[in-house]
XYZ file of N, CA and C in Angstrom:
216
model
N -78.377 -12.732 14.902
C -79.212 -12.732 16.073
C -80.484 -13.516 15.752
N -80.912 -14.306 16.729
C -82.122 -15.099 16.562
C -83.043 -14.814 17.744
N -84.280 -14.439 17.452
C -85.245 -14.128 18.507
C -86.597 -14.715 18.160
N -87.373 -14.972 19.200
C -88.744 -15.469 19.021
C -89.729 -14.441 19.548
N -90.874 -14.359 18.890
C -91.910 -13.406 19.259
C -93.253 -14.109 19.301
N -94.069 -13.747 20.267
C -95.411 -14.312 20.400
C -96.315 -13.672 19.360
N -97.159 -14.490 18.741
C -98.155 -13.998 17.793
C -99.514 -14.068 18.467
N -100.272 -13.005 18.347
C -101.594 -12.956 18.953
C -102.648 -12.930 17.851
N -103.662 -13.770 17.976
C -104.791 -13.836 17.031
C -104.398 -14.341 15.648
N -103.478 -15.287 15.591
C -103.166 -15.968 14.332
C -104.171 -17.109 14.200
N -105.101 -16.986 13.260
C -106.261 -17.886 13.196
C -106.160 -18.991 12.160
N -105.149 -18.956 11.298
C -105.173 -19.837 10.139
C -103.791 -20.439 9.880
N -103.720 -21.761 9.834
C -102.439 -22.428 9.581
C -101.910 -22.097 8.191
N -102.811 -21.976 7.226
C -102.400 -21.624 5.862
C -101.781 -20.224 5.841
N -102.379 -19.299 6.585
C -101.832 -17.936 6.660
C -100.449 -17.944 7.325
N -100.279 -18.792 8.324
C -98.977 -18.896 8.988
C -97.906 -19.344 7.993
N -98.251 -20.311 7.146
C -97.310 -20.780 6.123
C -97.008 -19.679 5.112
N -98.031 -18.914 4.724
C -97.820 -17.801 3.791
C -96.925 -16.733 4.415
N -97.127 -16.454 5.705
C -96.284 -15.476 6.407
C -94.832 -15.927 6.408
N -94.625 -17.191 6.733
C -93.260 -17.725 6.792
C -92.565 -17.582 5.445
N -93.248 -17.946 4.370
C -92.665 -17.829 3.028
C -92.327 -16.382 2.691
N -93.243 -15.471 3.006
C -93.031 -14.055 2.688
C -91.893 -13.471 3.518
N -91.813 -13.830 4.792
C -90.753 -13.300 5.664
C -89.390 -13.806 5.196
N -89.314 -15.043 4.754
C -88.037 -15.587 4.269
C -87.521 -14.840 3.043
N -88.407 -14.184 2.302
C -88.003 -13.445 1.097
C -87.512 -12.035 1.408
N -87.674 -11.581 2.641
C -87.206 -10.245 3.027
C -85.679 -10.231 3.008
N -85.126 -9.171 2.435
C -83.669 -9.052 2.359
C -83.061 -8.984 3.759
N -82.071 -9.810 4.012
C -81.398 -9.828 5.304
C -81.843 -10.973 6.207
N -82.946 -11.621 5.874
C -83.428 -12.729 6.702
C -82.546 -13.952 6.474
N -82.015 -14.497 7.569
C -81.197 -15.708 7.497
C -82.037 -16.941 7.787
N -83.131 -16.753 8.499
C -84.023 -17.855 8.814
C -85.300 -17.328 9.432
N -86.409 -18.006 9.167
C -87.686 -17.599 9.749
C -88.600 -18.805 9.832
N -89.351 -18.878 10.923
C -90.375 -19.907 11.026
C -91.564 -19.341 11.784
N -92.747 -19.717 11.331
C -93.986 -19.325 11.994
C -94.658 -20.618 12.431
N -94.793 -20.786 13.738
C -95.401 -21.983 14.295
C -96.839 -21.657 14.674
N -97.788 -22.222 13.922
C -99.199 -21.925 14.155
C -99.662 -22.437 15.510
N -99.295 -23.665 15.867
C -99.753 -24.240 17.127
C -99.200 -23.491 18.340
N -97.942 -23.108 18.281
C -97.326 -22.385 19.391
C -97.593 -20.879 19.321
N -98.162 -20.413 18.196
C -98.418 -18.980 17.982
C -97.115 -18.188 18.180
N -96.071 -18.615 17.427
C -94.748 -18.039 17.628
C -94.046 -17.789 16.298
N -93.358 -16.659 16.223
C -92.510 -16.314 15.082
C -91.071 -16.358 15.563
N -90.235 -17.109 14.866
C -88.801 -17.133 15.153
C -88.103 -16.518 13.955
N -87.292 -15.493 14.229
C -86.652 -14.720 13.170
C -85.155 -14.664 13.409
N -84.392 -14.885 12.339
C -82.935 -14.813 12.426
C -82.430 -13.865 11.352
N -81.631 -12.885 11.789
C -81.074 -11.881 10.874
C -79.801 -11.313 11.504
N -78.946 -10.680 10.692
C -77.726 -10.078 11.255
C -78.074 -9.004 12.294
N -77.255 -8.901 13.333
C -77.491 -7.926 14.402
C -77.700 -6.516 13.862
N -76.889 -6.130 12.882
C -76.927 -4.762 12.362
C -78.227 -4.452 11.607
N -78.900 -5.476 11.107
C -80.119 -5.280 10.322
C -81.375 -5.750 11.045
N -81.225 -6.303 12.249
C -82.336 -7.013 12.876
C -83.592 -6.156 13.041
N -83.432 -4.929 13.531
C -84.606 -4.075 13.772
C -85.359 -3.763 12.485
N -84.635 -3.486 11.414
C -85.270 -3.191 10.125
C -85.969 -4.429 9.573
N -85.324 -5.588 9.697
C -85.917 -6.836 9.217
C -87.176 -7.159 10.022
N -87.113 -6.969 11.328
C -88.269 -7.226 12.187
C -89.433 -6.318 11.813
N -89.160 -5.046 11.575
C -90.214 -4.105 11.185
C -90.881 -4.543 9.883
N -90.090 -5.000 8.939
C -90.630 -5.472 7.655
C -91.446 -6.750 7.856
N -90.970 -7.630 8.731
C -91.698 -8.874 9.018
C -93.058 -8.581 9.648
N -93.111 -7.599 10.538
C -94.386 -7.211 11.165
C -95.357 -6.707 10.101
N -94.865 -5.917 9.148
C -95.710 -5.421 8.049
C -96.256 -6.573 7.213
N -95.409 -7.537 6.919
C -95.813 -8.706 6.130
C -96.916 -9.473 6.855
N -96.735 -9.671 8.152
C -97.734 -10.398 8.944
C -99.077 -9.678 8.921
N -99.061 -8.367 9.083
C -100.299 -7.574 9.067
C -100.984 -7.636 7.704
N -100.196 -7.658 6.638
C -100.767 -7.701 5.295
C -101.471 -9.035 5.041
N -100.867 -10.124 5.483
C -101.421 -11.457 5.236
C -102.568 -11.769 6.188
N -102.402 -11.429 7.467
C -103.420 -11.703 8.492
C -103.618 -10.418 9.306
N -104.539 -9.535 8.867
C -104.711 -8.225 9.496
C -105.011 -8.264 11.000
N -105.635 -9.340 11.485
C -105.963 -9.421 12.911
C -104.796 -9.888 13.771
N -103.754 -10.408 13.146
C -102.607 -10.955 13.885
C -101.678 -9.831 14.342
N -101.205 -9.960 15.583
C -100.291 -8.973 16.155
C -99.014 -9.685 16.583
N -97.867 -9.112 16.209
C -96.581 -9.626 16.657
C -96.220 -8.858 17.927
N -96.112 -9.568 19.038
C -95.797 -8.918 20.325
C -94.291 -8.766 20.445
N -93.820 -7.557 20.186
C -92.382 -7.258 20.172
C -91.927 -6.844 21.559
């Protein structure tokens, strides 16, 4: 399954790149991209694991950029 989510208050292109790298390392992630200009996270993971992977990705985003919110 592949879904896109709006990111709110992502202020730093470098942080977006760090988020993308960290999300790609999460177990079960098949693909991930964080687009700073579009303020968008695109996440791809197996249907059976998607919710757990998404929850972990949200935690990663908060850790790297505390003001950023993933609109699920």
